[in-house]
Amino acid sequence: MARIDFPKDFVWGTATASYQIEGAWQEDGRGPSIWDTFSKTPGKVFNGDNGDVACDSYHRYEEDIALLKKLGVKAYRFSIAWPRIFPQGTGEVNEKGLDYYRKVVDGLIAAGIEPCVTLYHWDLPQALQDKGGWDNRDTIDAFVNYSEVIFKAFNGKIKQWITFNETWCVSFLSNYLGLHAPGNTDLQLAVNVAHHCMVAHGEAVKKFRELGIEGEIGTTHNLYWFEPYSTSPEDAAAARRNRAFNNEWFMEPTFKGTYPQFLVDWFKGKGAEVPILPGDMETISQKIDFIGVNFYSGGFGRYKKDEGLFDCEEVQVGFDKTYMDWNVYADGLYKVLSWAHEEYGDTPIYITENGACYEDVLTEDNRVHDVLRKEYFKKHFIQCHRLIESGVPLKGYFAWSLLDNFEWAEGYRKRFGIVYTNYETLERYPKDSYYFIQDVIKNNGFEA
Ligand SMILES: OC[C@H]1NNC[C@@H](O)[C@@H]1O
């Protein structure tokens, strides 16, 4: 057994998102989001589940903060629902919406927990989608307007700001693969959305700097480690395309102000071109104070003509799988963050999400012995330590998620929480993984 110790200033946290936990979908003036529309469209979400109630954190946020305090986290990452602030996306500010987040932020600070806020975690006001959503460049200005209200309302209280969560999901998962809201399946549209979201990110960073807001600002991309199954040039090229689809397509504009040319050419061959306007790339690559990385999995691929968007098929090489059918590939975390550090430099990194979904069983005495999830965390904590030891500027880790919650198109059947949510009673029951992480935080390390 080896002792794993983390730096004393390492930030341990957990993460959630507004639509997945809040519920109260029509309370205090909240307007409809694209996820209210999508989840109520037959066939889009498992079992017809939706976020009308979710974990009811809108009313139970004090219970959530108590769980966070008991866990011992230094920070809590959550998102603000744009439709609570601007029910129609722009126009009059809904003060009751702001009031909810004032209570959450003040409660966290009183508990000695740093609020880390994501401005956009997918719940776009439906009124903006009705005008083209992220395909319409006007949405960029609407996002900056919304961001400015939040910056000013919480300046000095919120010190860590994330503009977007997983722009790949907002663009390609939602507008090319069609699996998330708004459910489009058009490659050019997805390329437009990805670009406009990144411009919106850059414009919000500019506004943050202009206003002199306290704290640090960054963005979060979900990086996926993907390797060629063989050393053949075809496999290498296919795997590179597939990996760049998740990684370089977003990281390169953010840090280098360019798109990866080999993928620009590939998309052009598929009839999709990036709608770059003069100044966009400079805006996107505004200096950021940290990069948030969500990591879940990785895999191996090989060339297969006409397979998917990149002539690439995933090869099963025997990984253990989570209940999402995702490979458990903890080494992939070490590889992807080492690659990011090598490629994009010394910008501080926070793992803003990492966690696993397994079929949890609640015992008679309201316990969940989630051995596999504990093992998943342990394996990834070991890689976090390896990264720090190798000089990668990894500053913190947020477990996904504090609570079982609405897992998008999978509804409530897929549980990622370290706390079990009973969706009938809305009771919260800490799982064994919660107590494992509580101990790791208390000792800032563990016996590997
Ligand atoms: O799929 C698990 C998580 N992945 N990142 C974004 C979150 O909203 C998801 O629940």
Short mmCIF file of C-alpha atoms and ligand atoms in Angstrom, two decimals:
data_model
loop_
_atom_site.label_atom_id
_atom_site.label_comp_id
_atom_site.label_asym_id
_atom_site.label_seq_id
_atom_site.Cartn_x
_atom_site.Cartn_y
_atom_site.Cartn_z
CA MET A 1 0.00 0.00 0.00
CA ALA A 2 1.42 3.40 -0.92
CA ARG A 3 0.38 6.64 0.73
CA ILE A 4 -1.04 9.23 -1.69
CA ASP A 5 -0.89 12.81 -0.40
CA PHE A 6 -2.24 15.87 -2.22
CA PRO A 7 -0.91 19.48 -2.02
CA LYS A 8 -2.45 21.29 0.93
CA ASP A 9 -4.09 23.88 -1.36
CA PHE A 10 -5.64 21.23 -3.62
CA VAL A 11 -9.32 22.06 -4.09
CA TRP A 12 -11.73 19.19 -3.46
CA GLY A 13 -15.28 19.74 -4.60
CA THR A 14 -18.39 18.26 -6.11
CA ALA A 15 -20.49 19.40 -9.07
CA THR A 16 -24.11 19.67 -10.17
CA ALA A 17 -26.11 21.64 -12.76
CA SER A 18 -29.33 23.65 -12.59
CA TYR A 19 -31.68 21.68 -14.84
CA GLN A 20 -30.48 18.39 -13.37
CA ILE A 21 -31.17 19.16 -9.69
CA GLU A 22 -33.36 22.26 -9.18
CA GLY A 23 -36.89 21.32 -10.29
CA ALA A 24 -39.33 24.20 -9.60
CA TRP A 25 -39.48 24.53 -13.35
CA GLN A 26 -42.18 27.21 -13.35
CA GLU A 27 -41.56 28.75 -9.95
CA ASP A 28 -40.82 32.42 -9.22
CA GLY A 29 -40.95 33.48 -12.83
CA ARG A 30 -38.61 30.88 -14.39
CA GLY A 31 -39.14 30.74 -18.15
CA PRO A 32 -39.03 27.56 -20.25
CA SER A 33 -35.67 26.23 -21.41
CA ILE A 34 -34.87 24.00 -24.37
CA TRP A 35 -34.62 21.09 -21.93
CA ASP A 36 -38.18 21.65 -20.74
CA THR A 37 -39.25 21.45 -24.38
CA PHE A 38 -36.99 18.52 -25.28
CA SER A 39 -37.78 16.39 -22.21
CA LYS A 40 -41.51 16.80 -22.90
CA THR A 41 -41.11 15.74 -26.53
CA PRO A 42 -42.17 12.07 -26.70
CA GLY A 43 -39.29 9.63 -27.24
CA LYS A 44 -36.44 12.02 -26.41
CA VAL A 45 -35.85 11.12 -22.76
CA PHE A 46 -35.99 7.67 -21.17
CA ASN A 47 -39.33 6.97 -19.53
CA GLY A 48 -40.51 10.48 -20.46
CA ASP A 49 -38.55 11.81 -17.46
CA ASN A 50 -38.11 15.58 -17.13
CA GLY A 51 -36.68 18.20 -14.77
CA ASP A 52 -39.98 19.53 -13.43
CA VAL A 53 -39.06 18.34 -9.90
CA ALA A 54 -35.64 16.65 -10.26
CA CYS A 55 -33.98 16.71 -6.80
CA ASP A 56 -36.09 19.75 -5.78
CA SER A 57 -32.89 21.56 -4.86
CA TYR A 58 -34.71 24.82 -5.49
CA HIS A 59 -36.42 24.16 -2.15
CA ARG A 60 -33.86 21.80 -0.57
CA TYR A 61 -30.61 23.68 -1.25
CA GLU A 62 -30.00 24.01 2.51
CA GLU A 63 -29.98 20.20 2.78
CA ASP A 64 -27.53 20.06 -0.12
CA ILE A 65 -25.26 22.64 1.54
CA ALA A 66 -25.36 20.63 4.78
CA LEU A 67 -24.27 17.53 2.83
CA LEU A 68 -21.44 19.54 1.26
CA LYS A 69 -20.33 20.85 4.64
CA LYS A 70 -20.34 17.35 6.15
CA LEU A 71 -18.40 16.08 3.13
CA GLY A 72 -15.73 18.70 3.87
CA VAL A 73 -15.39 20.15 0.36
CA LYS A 74 -13.60 23.46 -0.20
CA ALA A 75 -15.74 24.30 -3.23
CA TYR A 76 -19.05 23.46 -4.88
CA ARG A 77 -19.60 23.76 -8.60
CA PHE A 78 -23.17 24.45 -9.70
CA SER A 79 -24.78 26.24 -12.63
CA ILE A 80 -27.12 29.19 -12.87
CA ALA A 81 -30.29 28.72 -14.92
CA TRP A 82 -30.41 31.51 -17.49
CA PRO A 83 -34.23 31.13 -17.75
CA ARG A 84 -34.55 32.02 -14.05
CA ILE A 85 -32.69 35.30 -14.64
CA PHE A 86 -34.14 36.20 -18.04
CA PRO A 87 -37.32 34.10 -18.58
CA GLN A 88 -37.34 35.24 -22.23
CA GLY A 89 -33.55 35.18 -22.60
CA THR A 90 -33.22 38.98 -22.59
CA GLY A 91 -35.27 41.95 -21.34
CA GLU A 92 -36.26 42.45 -17.72
CA VAL A 93 -34.20 40.73 -15.00
CA ASN A 94 -36.31 38.36 -12.88
CA GLU A 95 -35.20 39.39 -9.38
CA LYS A 96 -36.80 36.29 -7.78
CA GLY A 97 -34.51 34.17 -9.92
CA LEU A 98 -31.48 36.09 -8.68
CA ASP A 99 -32.76 35.79 -5.11
CA TYR A 100 -32.60 32.00 -5.24
CA TYR A 101 -28.93 32.07 -6.20
CA ARG A 102 -28.21 34.75 -3.61
CA LYS A 103 -29.50 32.33 -0.96
CA VAL A 104 -27.40 29.46 -2.37
CA VAL A 105 -24.22 31.56 -2.64
CA ASP A 106 -24.65 33.11 0.83
CA GLY A 107 -25.39 29.67 2.29
CA LEU A 108 -22.25 28.21 0.77
CA ILE A 109 -20.06 31.07 1.98
CA ALA A 110 -21.56 30.78 5.47
CA ALA A 111 -20.62 27.08 5.36
CA GLY A 112 -17.05 27.95 4.37
CA ILE A 113 -17.50 26.58 0.85
CA GLU A 114 -16.35 28.48 -2.25
CA PRO A 115 -19.09 28.76 -4.92
CA CYS A 116 -17.81 27.83 -8.40
CA VAL A 117 -20.41 28.85 -10.96
CA THR A 118 -21.06 27.64 -14.48
CA LEU A 119 -22.97 30.28 -16.44
CA TYR A 120 -24.19 27.94 -19.16
CA HIS A 121 -24.91 24.28 -18.48
CA TRP A 122 -27.31 23.67 -21.39
CA ASP A 123 -30.63 25.20 -20.26
CA LEU A 124 -30.94 27.85 -22.97
CA PRO A 125 -34.14 29.94 -22.70
CA GLN A 126 -36.59 28.50 -25.22
CA ALA A 127 -37.41 32.03 -26.40
CA LEU A 128 -33.85 32.32 -27.75
CA GLN A 129 -34.03 28.90 -29.39
CA ASP A 130 -37.19 30.09 -31.13
CA LYS A 131 -34.98 32.75 -32.76
CA GLY A 132 -32.31 30.24 -33.85
CA GLY A 133 -30.57 29.60 -30.55
CA TRP A 134 -26.78 29.31 -30.77
CA ASP A 135 -26.99 29.21 -34.58
CA ASN A 136 -28.02 32.87 -34.37
CA ARG A 137 -25.10 35.17 -33.52
CA ASP A 138 -27.50 37.44 -31.61
CA THR A 139 -27.47 34.78 -28.87
CA ILE A 140 -23.85 35.71 -28.21
CA ASP A 141 -24.89 39.21 -27.13
CA ALA A 142 -27.76 37.78 -25.09
CA PHE A 143 -25.28 35.52 -23.28
CA VAL A 144 -22.92 38.42 -22.54
CA ASN A 145 -25.87 40.47 -21.25
CA TYR A 146 -26.93 37.59 -18.96
CA SER A 147 -23.33 37.04 -17.84
CA GLU A 148 -22.90 40.73 -17.01
CA VAL A 149 -25.94 40.65 -14.71
CA ILE A 150 -24.52 37.64 -12.86
CA PHE A 151 -20.99 39.06 -12.72
CA LYS A 152 -22.31 42.27 -11.11
CA ALA A 153 -24.78 40.53 -8.79
CA PHE A 154 -22.15 38.19 -7.32
CA ASN A 155 -18.89 40.14 -7.73
CA GLY A 156 -16.74 39.44 -4.66
CA LYS A 157 -18.84 36.44 -3.59
CA ILE A 158 -18.29 34.06 -6.50
CA LYS A 159 -14.56 33.84 -7.23
CA GLN A 160 -14.44 30.98 -9.74
CA TRP A 161 -16.41 31.41 -12.96
CA ILE A 162 -16.94 28.91 -15.78
CA THR A 163 -18.51 30.28 -18.97
CA PHE A 164 -19.67 27.06 -20.68
CA ASN A 165 -19.97 23.42 -19.76
CA GLU A 166 -18.89 21.00 -22.49
CA THR A 167 -19.33 22.97 -25.71
CA TRP A 168 -19.00 19.65 -27.58
CA CYS A 169 -22.29 18.51 -26.02
CA VAL A 170 -23.95 21.88 -26.72
CA SER A 171 -22.91 21.64 -30.38
CA PHE A 172 -22.29 18.13 -31.74
CA LEU A 173 -24.24 15.98 -29.27
CA SER A 174 -27.23 18.34 -29.45
CA ASN A 175 -27.16 19.54 -33.07
CA TYR A 176 -25.44 16.80 -35.06
CA LEU A 177 -26.14 13.58 -33.18
CA GLY A 178 -29.48 14.95 -32.03
CA LEU A 179 -29.38 13.18 -28.65
CA HIS A 180 -29.67 16.30 -26.47
CA ALA A 181 -31.77 19.46 -26.68
CA PRO A 182 -32.73 20.90 -29.11
CA GLY A 183 -32.21 17.60 -30.98
CA ASN A 184 -31.01 18.71 -34.42
CA THR A 185 -29.00 16.50 -36.78
CA ASP A 186 -27.13 18.84 -39.08
CA LEU A 187 -23.31 19.02 -39.21
CA GLN A 188 -23.09 22.60 -40.48
CA LEU A 189 -25.51 23.71 -37.78
CA ALA A 190 -23.41 21.95 -35.12
CA VAL A 191 -20.21 23.60 -36.43
CA ASN A 192 -21.96 26.98 -36.29
CA VAL A 193 -23.16 26.35 -32.73
CA ALA A 194 -19.71 25.26 -31.55
CA HIS A 195 -18.15 28.37 -33.05
CA HIS A 196 -20.74 30.79 -31.70
CA CYS A 197 -20.55 29.27 -28.20
CA MET A 198 -16.78 29.73 -28.23
CA VAL A 199 -17.15 33.33 -29.41
CA ALA A 200 -19.71 33.85 -26.62
CA HIS A 201 -17.19 32.41 -24.16
CA GLY A 202 -14.55 34.88 -25.35
CA GLU A 203 -16.93 37.85 -25.27
CA ALA A 204 -17.93 36.97 -21.69
CA VAL A 205 -14.26 36.80 -20.67
CA LYS A 206 -13.75 40.26 -22.23
CA LYS A 207 -16.75 41.62 -20.30
CA PHE A 208 -15.44 40.02 -17.07
CA ARG A 209 -12.10 41.80 -17.55
CA GLU A 210 -13.70 45.13 -18.55
CA LEU A 211 -15.87 45.11 -15.42
CA GLY A 212 -12.90 44.24 -13.22
CA ILE A 213 -14.76 41.34 -11.64
CA GLU A 214 -12.90 39.61 -8.81
CA GLY A 215 -11.73 36.03 -9.13
CA GLU A 216 -10.84 33.75 -12.00
CA ILE A 217 -12.63 32.83 -15.18
CA GLY A 218 -12.30 29.82 -17.46
CA THR A 219 -14.35 27.36 -19.42
CA THR A 220 -14.95 23.61 -19.24
CA HIS A 221 -14.44 21.12 -22.05
CA ASN A 222 -15.04 17.40 -21.82
CA LEU A 223 -11.87 15.70 -23.04
CA TYR A 224 -11.84 12.10 -24.23
CA TRP A 225 -8.68 10.03 -24.59
CA PHE A 226 -8.75 7.99 -27.78
CA GLU A 227 -5.88 5.95 -29.22
CA PRO A 228 -5.30 3.98 -32.43
CA TYR A 229 -5.86 0.22 -32.06
CA SER A 230 -2.82 -0.50 -34.23
CA THR A 231 0.17 1.45 -35.51
CA SER A 232 -1.18 1.46 -39.07
CA PRO A 233 -1.32 4.97 -40.56
CA GLU A 234 -5.04 4.47 -41.29
CA ASP A 235 -5.83 3.63 -37.68
CA ALA A 236 -3.69 6.51 -36.43
CA ALA A 237 -5.42 9.00 -38.71
CA ALA A 238 -8.89 7.71 -37.87
CA ALA A 239 -8.28 7.80 -34.12
CA ARG A 240 -6.74 11.27 -34.42
CA ARG A 241 -9.87 12.60 -36.16
CA ASN A 242 -12.17 11.07 -33.58
CA ARG A 243 -10.11 12.41 -30.67
CA ALA A 244 -9.80 15.87 -32.17
CA PHE A 245 -13.59 15.98 -32.57
CA ASN A 246 -13.82 16.10 -28.75
CA ASN A 247 -10.53 17.70 -27.85
CA GLU A 248 -8.55 19.80 -30.33
CA TRP A 249 -11.65 21.27 -31.99
CA PHE A 250 -12.28 23.15 -28.75
CA MET A 251 -8.89 23.37 -27.06
CA GLU A 252 -7.00 24.71 -30.07
CA PRO A 253 -9.27 27.76 -30.66
CA THR A 254 -9.33 28.42 -26.90
CA PHE A 255 -5.55 28.39 -26.48
CA LYS A 256 -4.10 28.97 -29.97
CA GLY A 257 -6.82 30.95 -31.74
CA THR A 258 -6.95 28.45 -34.62
CA TYR A 259 -8.94 25.38 -35.56
CA PRO A 260 -7.04 22.13 -36.26
CA GLN A 261 -6.60 22.38 -40.02
CA PHE A 262 -6.82 18.62 -40.66
CA LEU A 263 -10.28 18.60 -39.14
CA VAL A 264 -11.33 21.84 -40.85
CA ASP A 265 -10.49 20.09 -44.12
CA TRP A 266 -12.33 16.94 -43.06
CA PHE A 267 -15.48 18.89 -42.19
CA LYS A 268 -15.21 20.83 -45.44
CA GLY A 269 -15.24 17.49 -47.25
CA LYS A 270 -18.48 16.78 -45.41
CA GLY A 271 -19.96 20.10 -46.51
CA ALA A 272 -19.49 22.02 -43.27
CA GLU A 273 -17.38 25.17 -42.91
CA VAL A 274 -16.70 27.27 -39.82
CA PRO A 275 -18.57 30.64 -39.98
CA ILE A 276 -15.58 32.70 -38.77
CA LEU A 277 -15.97 36.48 -38.83
CA PRO A 278 -13.02 38.87 -38.49
CA GLY A 279 -11.92 39.03 -34.84
CA ASP A 280 -13.67 35.83 -33.79
CA MET A 281 -10.50 33.79 -33.21
CA GLU A 282 -8.89 36.57 -31.17
CA THR A 283 -12.06 36.75 -29.09
CA ILE A 284 -12.21 32.99 -28.54
CA SER A 285 -8.57 32.81 -27.46
CA GLN A 286 -8.88 35.52 -24.80
CA LYS A 287 -6.50 34.57 -21.99
CA ILE A 288 -8.26 32.49 -19.34
CA ASP A 289 -7.21 31.91 -15.73
CA PHE A 290 -7.86 28.15 -15.71
CA ILE A 291 -9.23 25.41 -17.93
CA GLY A 292 -11.92 23.11 -16.61
CA VAL A 293 -11.70 19.55 -17.85
CA ASN A 294 -14.46 16.99 -17.50
CA PHE A 295 -13.12 13.47 -17.90
CA TYR A 296 -15.07 10.24 -17.90
CA SER A 297 -13.57 7.77 -20.30
CA GLY A 298 -11.44 6.89 -23.31
CA GLY A 299 -10.88 4.07 -25.75
CA PHE A 300 -9.27 2.68 -28.88
CA GLY A 301 -10.31 3.04 -32.49
CA ARG A 302 -9.41 1.84 -35.94
CA TYR A 303 -10.09 2.85 -39.51
CA LYS A 304 -13.33 1.60 -40.96
CA LYS A 305 -14.58 3.20 -44.19
CA ASP A 306 -17.85 5.08 -43.83
CA GLU A 307 -18.07 4.34 -40.12
CA GLY A 308 -19.50 7.41 -38.37
CA LEU A 309 -18.31 10.90 -39.14
CA PHE A 310 -14.60 9.99 -39.22
CA ASP A 311 -14.30 6.50 -40.80
CA CYS A 312 -13.43 5.31 -37.32
CA GLU A 313 -14.87 2.46 -35.27
CA GLU A 314 -14.27 1.94 -31.56
CA VAL A 315 -12.56 -1.36 -30.72
CA GLN A 316 -13.49 -3.21 -27.54
CA VAL A 317 -10.25 -4.11 -25.78
CA GLY A 318 -11.64 -5.45 -22.51
CA PHE A 319 -12.14 -2.36 -20.32
CA ASP A 320 -14.51 -2.65 -17.38
CA LYS A 321 -17.63 -0.65 -18.17
CA THR A 322 -19.84 1.67 -16.13
CA TYR A 323 -23.62 1.56 -16.38
CA MET A 324 -23.34 4.19 -19.12
CA ASP A 325 -21.35 1.57 -21.05
CA TRP A 326 -18.32 3.86 -20.79
CA ASN A 327 -14.85 2.34 -20.47
CA VAL A 328 -13.20 2.70 -17.08
CA TYR A 329 -9.87 4.08 -18.35
CA ALA A 330 -8.21 5.97 -15.49
CA ASP A 331 -4.85 6.04 -17.30
CA GLY A 332 -6.70 8.01 -19.96
CA LEU A 333 -7.04 10.84 -17.46
CA TYR A 334 -3.27 10.92 -17.00
CA LYS A 335 -2.71 10.79 -20.75
CA VAL A 336 -5.26 13.45 -21.74
CA LEU A 337 -4.15 16.00 -19.15
CA SER A 338 -0.47 15.33 -19.88
CA TRP A 339 -1.28 15.91 -23.57
CA ALA A 340 -3.24 19.10 -22.80
CA HIS A 341 -0.38 20.46 -20.67
CA GLU A 342 2.16 19.58 -23.38
CA GLU A 343 0.05 21.09 -26.16
CA TYR A 344 -1.47 24.14 -24.52
CA GLY A 345 0.92 25.19 -21.78
CA ASP A 346 0.79 25.98 -18.08
CA THR A 347 -2.73 27.30 -17.64
CA PRO A 348 -3.98 25.87 -14.34
CA ILE A 349 -6.29 22.86 -14.75
CA TYR A 350 -9.29 21.88 -12.64
CA ILE A 351 -11.03 18.57 -13.17
CA THR A 352 -14.50 20.07 -13.06
CA GLU A 353 -16.23 16.70 -13.46
CA ASN A 354 -15.23 13.08 -12.99
CA GLY A 355 -17.38 10.24 -11.73
CA ALA A 356 -19.24 7.08 -12.63
CA CYS A 357 -22.72 5.71 -13.08
CA TYR A 358 -23.55 2.32 -11.61
CA GLU A 359 -26.78 0.53 -10.72
CA ASP A 360 -27.15 1.51 -7.08
CA VAL A 361 -29.20 -0.51 -4.59
CA LEU A 362 -30.61 1.22 -1.52
CA THR A 363 -30.50 -1.11 1.50
CA GLU A 364 -33.18 -1.40 4.19
CA ASP A 365 -31.11 0.93 6.36
CA ASN A 366 -30.79 3.50 3.55
CA ARG A 367 -27.18 2.73 2.65
CA VAL A 368 -25.66 2.24 -0.81
CA HIS A 369 -22.57 0.07 -0.90
CA ASP A 370 -21.27 1.41 -4.21
CA VAL A 371 -17.99 -0.47 -4.29
CA LEU A 372 -17.44 0.05 -8.02
CA ARG A 373 -17.90 3.80 -7.78
CA LYS A 374 -15.44 3.97 -4.87
CA GLU A 375 -12.94 2.02 -6.98
CA TYR A 376 -13.53 4.35 -9.92
CA PHE A 377 -12.78 7.40 -7.77
CA LYS A 378 -9.73 5.78 -6.21
CA LYS A 379 -8.26 4.89 -9.61
CA HIS A 380 -8.77 8.45 -10.87
CA PHE A 381 -7.43 10.05 -7.68
CA ILE A 382 -4.24 8.03 -8.17
CA GLN A 383 -3.95 9.49 -11.67
CA CYS A 384 -4.56 13.01 -10.32
CA HIS A 385 -1.67 12.51 -7.94
CA ARG A 386 0.49 11.13 -10.77
CA LEU A 387 -0.28 14.24 -12.82
CA ILE A 388 0.67 16.59 -9.99
CA GLU A 389 3.89 14.65 -9.38
CA SER A 390 4.73 14.92 -13.08
CA GLY A 391 4.38 18.71 -13.01
CA VAL A 392 0.95 19.13 -14.58
CA PRO A 393 -0.70 22.21 -12.94
CA LEU A 394 -3.73 20.29 -11.64
CA LYS A 395 -5.29 22.50 -8.94
CA GLY A 396 -8.51 20.78 -8.01
CA TYR A 397 -11.06 18.05 -8.54
CA PHE A 398 -14.87 18.17 -8.55
CA ALA A 399 -16.64 14.82 -8.29
CA TRP A 400 -19.67 14.37 -10.53
CA SER A 401 -22.08 14.43 -8.87
CA LEU A 402 -23.11 15.43 -5.37
CA LEU A 403 -26.57 13.96 -5.96
CA ASP A 404 -28.17 11.40 -8.24
CA ASN A 405 -29.98 13.68 -10.65
CA PHE A 406 -31.59 14.07 -14.10
CA GLU A 407 -29.10 12.46 -16.44
CA TRP A 408 -30.38 14.17 -19.62
CA ALA A 409 -31.67 11.71 -22.24
CA GLU A 410 -31.17 8.85 -19.74
CA GLY A 411 -33.57 10.45 -17.31
CA TYR A 412 -33.37 9.24 -13.68
CA ARG A 413 -32.34 5.65 -14.31
CA LYS A 414 -28.64 6.59 -14.49
CA ARG A 415 -27.23 7.51 -11.10
CA PHE A 416 -23.89 9.40 -10.82
CA GLY A 417 -24.32 10.73 -7.30
CA ILE A 418 -22.20 10.11 -4.23
CA VAL A 419 -25.51 10.77 -2.49
CA TYR A 420 -28.54 8.63 -3.37
CA THR A 421 -31.66 10.58 -4.29
CA ASN A 422 -34.98 8.91 -3.50
CA TYR A 423 -37.10 10.46 -6.23
CA GLU A 424 -40.37 9.59 -4.44
CA THR A 425 -39.53 11.21 -1.12
CA LEU A 426 -36.63 13.45 -2.31
CA GLU A 427 -34.66 12.20 0.69
CA ARG A 428 -30.91 12.20 0.25
CA TYR A 429 -28.81 9.23 1.49
CA PRO A 430 -24.97 9.41 1.38
CA LYS A 431 -23.47 6.40 -0.39
CA ASP A 432 -20.26 4.62 0.67
CA SER A 433 -18.45 6.65 -2.02
CA TYR A 434 -19.49 9.83 -0.14
CA TYR A 435 -17.80 8.56 3.02
CA PHE A 436 -14.74 7.48 1.03
CA ILE A 437 -14.35 10.97 -0.46
CA GLN A 438 -15.08 12.55 2.94
CA ASP A 439 -12.12 10.60 4.34
CA VAL A 440 -9.86 11.48 1.39
CA ILE A 441 -10.66 15.17 1.89
CA LYS A 442 -10.17 14.97 5.66
CA ASN A 443 -6.73 13.39 5.22
CA ASN A 444 -6.01 15.11 1.91
CA GLY A 445 -4.91 11.73 0.68
CA PHE A 446 -5.35 8.00 1.14
CA GLU A 447 -3.62 4.64 1.16
CA ALA A 448 -3.59 3.54 -2.49
O1 LIG B 1 -22.91 12.34 -18.08
C1 LIG B 1 -22.50 12.75 -16.82
C2 LIG B 1 -22.27 14.26 -16.83
N1 LIG B 1 -21.35 14.62 -17.91
N2 LIG B 1 -21.05 15.98 -18.01
C3 LIG B 1 -22.20 16.89 -18.00
C4 LIG B 1 -23.20 16.53 -16.91
O2 LIG B 1 -24.33 17.38 -17.00
C5 LIG B 1 -23.57 15.06 -17.02
O3 LIG B 1 -24.55 14.70 -16.06
#
